[in-house]
mmCIF file of C-alpha atoms in Angstrom:
data_model
loop_
_atom_site.group_PDB
_atom_site.id
_atom_site.type_symbol
_atom_site.label_atom_id
_atom_site.label_comp_id
_atom_site.label_asym_id
_atom_site.label_seq_id
_atom_site.Cartn_x
_atom_site.Cartn_y
_atom_site.Cartn_z
ATOM 1 C CA MET A 1138 32.271 209.310 144.636
ATOM 2 C CA ARG A 1139 31.058 211.566 146.622
ATOM 3 C CA HIS A 1140 28.036 211.106 146.250
ATOM 4 C CA ARG A 1141 28.183 207.032 146.216
ATOM 5 C CA LEU A 1142 30.364 207.033 148.851
ATOM 6 C CA VAL A 1143 26.770 209.547 151.501
ATOM 7 C CA SER A 1144 24.808 206.834 149.860
ATOM 8 C CA ILE A 1145 26.154 203.043 150.843
ATOM 9 C CA LEU A 1146 26.579 205.124 154.506
ATOM 10 C CA LEU A 1147 23.084 205.673 154.626
ATOM 11 C CA ALA A 1148 21.800 202.126 153.863
ATOM 12 C CA ALA A 1149 24.343 200.974 156.004
ATOM 13 C CA GLY A 1150 23.051 203.131 158.445
ATOM 14 C CA ALA A 1151 19.470 202.347 158.023
ATOM 15 C CA VAL A 1152 20.301 198.797 159.015
ATOM 16 C CA ALA A 1153 21.384 200.028 162.384
ATOM 17 C CA VAL A 1154 18.320 202.271 163.406
ATOM 18 C CA TRP A 1155 16.496 199.276 162.361
ATOM 19 C CA GLY A 1156 17.968 196.849 164.634
ATOM 20 C CA CYS A 1157 18.418 199.444 167.272
ATOM 21 C CA ALA A 1158 14.489 200.454 167.256
ATOM 22 C CA THR A 1159 13.568 196.961 167.158
ATOM 23 C CA ASP A 1160 16.290 195.737 170.223
ATOM 24 C CA HIS A 1161 16.108 199.142 172.622
ATOM 25 C CA SER A 1162 18.922 196.611 175.482
ATOM 26 C CA LEU A 1163 21.507 197.522 172.724
ATOM 27 C CA THR A 1164 22.060 200.780 172.753
ATOM 28 C CA ALA A 1165 21.555 200.366 177.644
ATOM 29 C CA ALA A 1166 22.306 197.131 177.792
ATOM 30 C CA ARG A 1167 26.155 197.928 179.834
ATOM 31 C CA MET A 1168 28.857 195.406 179.059
ATOM 32 C CA GLN A 1169 30.494 192.459 180.828
ATOM 33 C CA ALA A 1170 33.388 190.593 180.952
ATOM 34 C CA GLY A 1171 35.060 190.791 177.419
ATOM 35 C CA GLN A 1172 32.640 192.615 175.658
ATOM 36 C CA GLY A 1173 33.220 195.578 174.020
ATOM 37 C CA ARG A 1174 30.562 198.160 172.029
ATOM 38 C CA LEU A 1175 30.715 198.995 169.006
ATOM 39 C CA ALA A 1176 29.116 202.889 167.549
ATOM 40 C CA VAL A 1177 28.660 202.855 163.762
ATOM 41 C CA GLN A 1178 28.532 206.847 162.473
ATOM 42 C CA LEU A 1179 27.706 208.452 159.939
ATOM 43 C CA VAL A 1180 30.293 210.909 158.587
ATOM 44 C CA ASP A 1181 29.481 212.915 155.352
ATOM 45 C CA ASP A 1182 34.292 212.903 154.710
ATOM 46 C CA PRO A 1183 35.701 215.957 153.206
ATOM 47 C CA THR A 1184 36.733 214.769 149.575
ATOM 48 C CA ALA A 1185 40.059 215.966 147.280
ATOM 49 C CA LEU A 1186 38.325 218.508 145.298
ATOM 50 C CA ASP A 1187 37.387 220.350 149.335
ATOM 51 C CA SER A 1188 40.670 221.503 148.717
ATOM 52 C CA ILE A 1189 41.478 222.768 144.808
ATOM 53 C CA ALA A 1190 40.203 226.137 144.193
ATOM 54 C CA SER A 1191 40.860 225.143 140.377
ATOM 55 C CA VAL A 1192 41.590 222.474 138.015
ATOM 56 C CA ASN A 1193 43.011 223.341 134.563
ATOM 57 C CA ILE A 1194 42.879 220.670 132.349
ATOM 58 C CA PHE A 1195 44.629 221.778 128.730
ATOM 59 C CA VAL A 1196 42.688 219.913 126.092
ATOM 60 C CA VAL A 1197 44.347 220.042 122.778
ATOM 61 C CA ARG A 1198 41.323 218.707 120.224
ATOM 62 C CA VAL A 1199 38.055 215.890 119.729
ATOM 63 C CA ASP A 1200 38.233 213.906 118.008
ATOM 64 C CA ALA A 1201 35.238 211.633 116.409
ATOM 65 C CA ARG A 1202 35.302 208.484 114.453
ATOM 66 C CA VAL A 1203 32.336 206.713 113.130
ATOM 67 C CA ARG A 1204 33.263 203.328 114.480
ATOM 68 C CA VAL A 1205 33.004 202.402 117.373
ATOM 69 C CA ALA A 1206 36.139 202.200 119.093
ATOM 70 C CA ASP A 1207 37.566 201.038 123.129
ATOM 71 C CA SER A 1208 39.836 202.217 124.857
ATOM 72 C CA THR A 1209 43.025 201.171 122.704
ATOM 73 C CA ALA A 1210 41.887 202.878 119.887
ATOM 74 C CA ALA A 1211 41.374 206.339 121.305
ATOM 75 C CA ASP A 1212 44.618 206.857 123.212
ATOM 76 C CA SER A 1213 46.350 206.009 119.462
ATOM 77 C CA ALA A 1214 47.974 208.971 116.991
ATOM 78 C CA VAL A 1215 47.190 211.440 119.767
ATOM 79 C CA ASP A 1216 50.139 213.536 118.589
ATOM 80 C CA GLY A 1217 49.605 215.612 116.032
ATOM 81 C CA ASP A 1218 46.864 217.065 114.870
ATOM 82 C CA GLY A 1219 44.496 214.285 114.495
ATOM 83 C CA ASP A 1220 44.417 211.463 111.191
ATOM 84 C CA PHE A 1221 42.116 213.562 109.217
ATOM 85 C CA ASP A 1222 40.128 217.877 109.289
ATOM 86 C CA ASP A 1223 37.302 217.436 107.240
ATOM 87 C CA ARG A 1224 35.607 219.982 109.247
ATOM 88 C CA GLY A 1225 34.010 222.314 106.457
ATOM 89 C CA ARG A 1226 34.553 219.989 103.705
ATOM 90 C CA ASP A 1227 32.182 216.609 101.979
ATOM 91 C CA PHE A 1228 33.225 213.554 103.401
ATOM 92 C CA GLU A 1229 34.837 210.696 100.927
ATOM 93 C CA HIS A 1230 32.766 207.212 101.630
ATOM 94 C CA ASP A 1231 36.106 205.592 103.066
ATOM 95 C CA HIS A 1232 36.700 208.515 105.223
ATOM 96 C CA ARG A 1233 32.485 208.059 106.088
ATOM 97 C CA ASP A 1234 33.259 203.468 106.988
ATOM 98 C CA SER A 1235 37.916 203.511 107.879
ATOM 99 C CA THR A 1236 38.768 203.228 111.482
ATOM 100 C CA THR A 1237 39.726 207.453 111.036
ATOM 101 C CA TRP A 1238 40.018 209.367 113.464
ATOM 102 C CA VAL A 1239 38.831 212.918 112.337
ATOM 103 C CA THR A 1240 38.757 216.234 114.273
ATOM 104 C CA ILE A 1241 35.748 218.349 114.620
ATOM 105 C CA ALA A 1242 37.280 220.216 117.625
ATOM 106 C CA SER A 1243 40.180 222.379 118.411
ATOM 107 C CA PRO A 1244 40.294 224.420 121.812
ATOM 108 C CA ASN A 1245 43.954 223.977 122.194
ATOM 109 C CA LYS A 1246 43.247 225.515 125.411
ATOM 110 C CA LEU A 1247 43.252 225.398 129.800
ATOM 111 C CA ILE A 1248 40.069 225.121 130.486
ATOM 112 C CA ASN A 1249 39.385 225.229 134.544
ATOM 113 C CA ILE A 1250 36.543 221.882 134.959
ATOM 114 C CA LEU A 1251 35.852 223.070 138.419
ATOM 115 C CA GLU A 1252 34.294 226.105 136.459
ATOM 116 C CA LEU A 1253 31.295 223.772 135.002
ATOM 117 C CA GLN A 1254 30.252 221.960 137.921
ATOM 118 C CA HIS A 1255 27.401 224.439 138.425
ATOM 119 C CA GLY A 1256 25.711 223.146 135.290
ATOM 120 C CA ASP A 1257 28.189 226.443 133.040
ATOM 121 C CA THR A 1258 29.505 224.753 130.150
ATOM 122 C CA ALA A 1259 32.574 226.044 128.079
ATOM 123 C CA LEU A 1260 32.258 225.943 124.199
ATOM 124 C CA LEU A 1261 35.383 224.014 123.043
ATOM 125 C CA ASP A 1262 34.068 224.878 119.159
ATOM 126 C CA SER A 1263 31.528 225.025 116.703
ATOM 127 C CA THR A 1264 31.822 223.592 112.559
ATOM 128 C CA VAL A 1265 29.900 222.612 108.989
ATOM 129 C CA LEU A 1266 30.347 219.100 108.777
ATOM 130 C CA ASP A 1267 28.561 217.161 106.129
ATOM 131 C CA SER A 1268 25.421 214.924 107.739
ATOM 132 C CA ILE A 1269 27.343 211.832 109.238
ATOM 133 C CA LYS A 1270 26.602 210.192 112.459
ATOM 134 C CA PHE A 1271 30.343 209.972 115.008
ATOM 135 C CA ARG A 1272 29.670 206.610 117.649
ATOM 136 C CA SER A 1273 33.189 207.411 118.685
ATOM 137 C CA ILE A 1274 34.433 210.341 120.425
ATOM 138 C CA ARG A 1275 37.376 210.979 122.262
ATOM 139 C CA ILE A 1276 39.673 213.801 123.882
ATOM 140 C CA ILE A 1277 43.217 214.421 123.844
ATOM 141 C CA ILE A 1278 44.471 216.177 126.711
ATOM 142 C CA ASP A 1279 48.532 217.139 127.508
ATOM 143 C CA PRO A 1280 49.005 217.221 130.788
ATOM 144 C CA SER A 1281 52.434 219.509 129.754
ATOM 145 C CA GLN A 1282 50.065 222.245 130.787
ATOM 146 C CA SER A 1283 47.581 220.907 132.947
ATOM 147 C CA ASN A 1284 47.376 222.650 136.626
ATOM 148 C CA VAL A 1285 46.265 221.966 139.759
ATOM 149 C CA THR A 1286 46.040 224.771 142.194
ATOM 150 C CA LEU A 1287 45.030 224.706 146.185
ATOM 151 C CA LYS A 1288 43.334 227.469 148.017
ATOM 152 C CA ASP A 1289 46.036 227.560 149.627
ATOM 153 C CA GLY A 1290 47.787 229.019 146.319
ATOM 154 C CA THR A 1291 50.011 225.274 145.823
ATOM 155 C CA VAL A 1292 50.190 224.691 142.395
ATOM 156 C CA LEU A 1293 51.021 221.499 141.596
ATOM 157 C CA THR A 1294 51.660 220.285 138.135
ATOM 158 C CA ALA A 1295 52.937 216.095 135.748
ATOM 159 C CA THR A 1296 56.453 216.966 137.309
ATOM 160 C CA SER A 1297 56.054 219.456 140.528
ATOM 161 C CA THR A 1298 56.834 217.357 143.805
ATOM 162 C CA PRO A 1299 53.908 216.651 145.084
ATOM 163 C CA GLY A 1300 52.483 216.865 141.992
ATOM 164 C CA VAL A 1301 49.677 215.371 139.783
ATOM 165 C CA GLU A 1302 49.751 211.724 138.318
ATOM 166 C CA PHE A 1303 47.933 211.513 135.353
ATOM 167 C CA PHE A 1304 47.460 208.551 133.134
ATOM 168 C CA SER A 1305 50.368 209.581 130.157
ATOM 169 C CA ARG A 1306 53.234 211.653 130.999
ATOM 170 C CA GLY A 1307 52.727 212.712 126.999
ATOM 171 C CA ARG A 1308 49.164 213.147 125.010
ATOM 172 C CA PHE A 1309 47.116 210.658 125.472
ATOM 173 C CA GLY A 1310 43.256 210.548 124.268
ATOM 174 C CA VAL A 1311 39.819 209.529 126.243
ATOM 175 C CA LEU A 1312 37.600 207.363 125.655
ATOM 176 C CA VAL A 1313 34.271 209.413 125.642
ATOM 177 C CA ASP A 1314 31.235 207.489 126.971
ATOM 178 C CA LEU A 1315 27.967 208.043 124.406
ATOM 179 C CA ASP A 1316 24.344 208.303 125.606
ATOM 180 C CA ASN A 1317 23.531 208.503 121.954
ATOM 181 C CA ASP A 1318 25.667 208.646 118.586
ATOM 182 C CA VAL A 1319 26.543 212.133 117.841
ATOM 183 C CA ASP A 1320 23.887 212.321 115.174
ATOM 184 C CA VAL A 1321 24.916 215.596 112.001
ATOM 185 C CA GLN A 1322 21.122 216.096 110.146
ATOM 186 C CA PRO A 1323 20.708 218.283 107.155
ATOM 187 C CA GLY A 1324 20.071 222.045 108.520
ATOM 188 C CA LYS A 1325 19.865 221.106 112.033
ATOM 189 C CA THR A 1326 22.615 222.594 114.777
ATOM 190 C CA THR A 1327 23.282 218.724 116.550
ATOM 191 C CA THR A 1328 24.921 220.108 120.343
ATOM 192 C CA LEU A 1329 27.488 217.479 122.166
ATOM 193 C CA THR A 1330 27.811 218.032 125.526
ATOM 194 C CA LEU A 1331 30.737 216.177 127.047
ATOM 195 C CA ASP A 1332 30.865 216.778 130.257
ATOM 196 C CA PHE A 1333 34.510 215.884 132.850
ATOM 197 C CA ARG A 1334 33.685 213.244 136.010
ATOM 198 C CA LEU A 1335 35.597 215.846 138.441
ATOM 199 C CA GLY A 1336 34.799 214.044 141.436
ATOM 200 C CA ASP A 1337 35.084 210.417 139.920
ATOM 201 C CA SER A 1338 37.554 211.515 137.807
ATOM 202 C CA ILE A 1339 40.237 212.999 140.727
ATOM 203 C CA THR A 1340 41.535 210.890 144.005
ATOM 204 C CA LEU A 1341 44.538 210.937 146.129
ATOM 205 C CA LYS A 1342 47.204 209.902 146.016
ATOM 206 C CA GLY A 1343 48.701 209.365 149.304
ATOM 207 C CA HIS A 1344 46.793 210.155 152.248
ATOM 208 C CA SER A 1345 47.541 213.446 152.405
ATOM 209 C CA ILE A 1346 47.700 216.583 148.929
ATOM 210 C CA GLY A 1347 49.909 218.747 150.209
ATOM 211 C CA HIS A 1348 52.129 215.430 150.994
ATOM 212 C CA ASP A 1349 51.412 213.265 148.264
ATOM 213 C CA GLY A 1350 49.417 215.285 145.144
ATOM 214 C CA LEU A 1351 46.753 213.438 142.948
ATOM 215 C CA VAL A 1352 45.703 211.524 140.242
ATOM 216 C CA ILE A 1353 43.778 212.093 137.616
ATOM 217 C CA ARG A 1354 41.930 209.303 135.649
ATOM 218 C CA ALA A 1355 39.727 211.361 133.139
ATOM 219 C CA ILE A 1356 36.512 209.794 133.047
ATOM 220 C CA VAL A 1357 33.917 211.867 130.005
ATOM 221 C CA ARG A 1358 30.926 210.922 129.228
ATOM 222 C CA GLY A 1359 28.861 212.426 126.732
ATOM 223 C CA HIS A 1360 25.244 212.919 125.386
ATOM 224 C CA CYS A 1361 24.578 214.354 121.351
ATOM 225 C CA HIS A 1362 20.069 216.562 120.967
#
């Protein structure tokens, strides 16, 4: 979001500079009665991330299913351990063709997403599956075990004041925006990389983190190779 904002501002700045270059009288003109001067400037404004030391998200599990899902389906039946856990055994035909969510990873741990901003990765799980192609992935997050720590040491949670406002007070499922299908092929290792877009997911709830807290609307993209 921050980079996107800078791009927009740069485009506007380019127009302003072009206008000044074609009319030198614009900056040198003196104000007449009833006139005011408009100054255009560019700034890289600090974001919520500049005050944050860690963003700790508790990832319960990662589920997959064969059929394409929407955000509503991804956030349904998130409690428990998933509809069906077939790791290490063959899928039955009805599971291949159903909308059943299959648990493919169960990290059940707190992960500091901020540490992963510079290309580092955190392995959530590794498992053996029969050959199959998944078209939908969801991540189950538990806000009650998640928190954000500010650089001054303040810890924000879902129940603190100020706090962190999540998508839901209980566990919720985040639909992953997949670039391609997750194709598990015989004799090959398939790697699914989940990119938690922290800069796009976290925003100020008001004017100040210390006073108003934060809002987290998780945006996750996925790529399989």
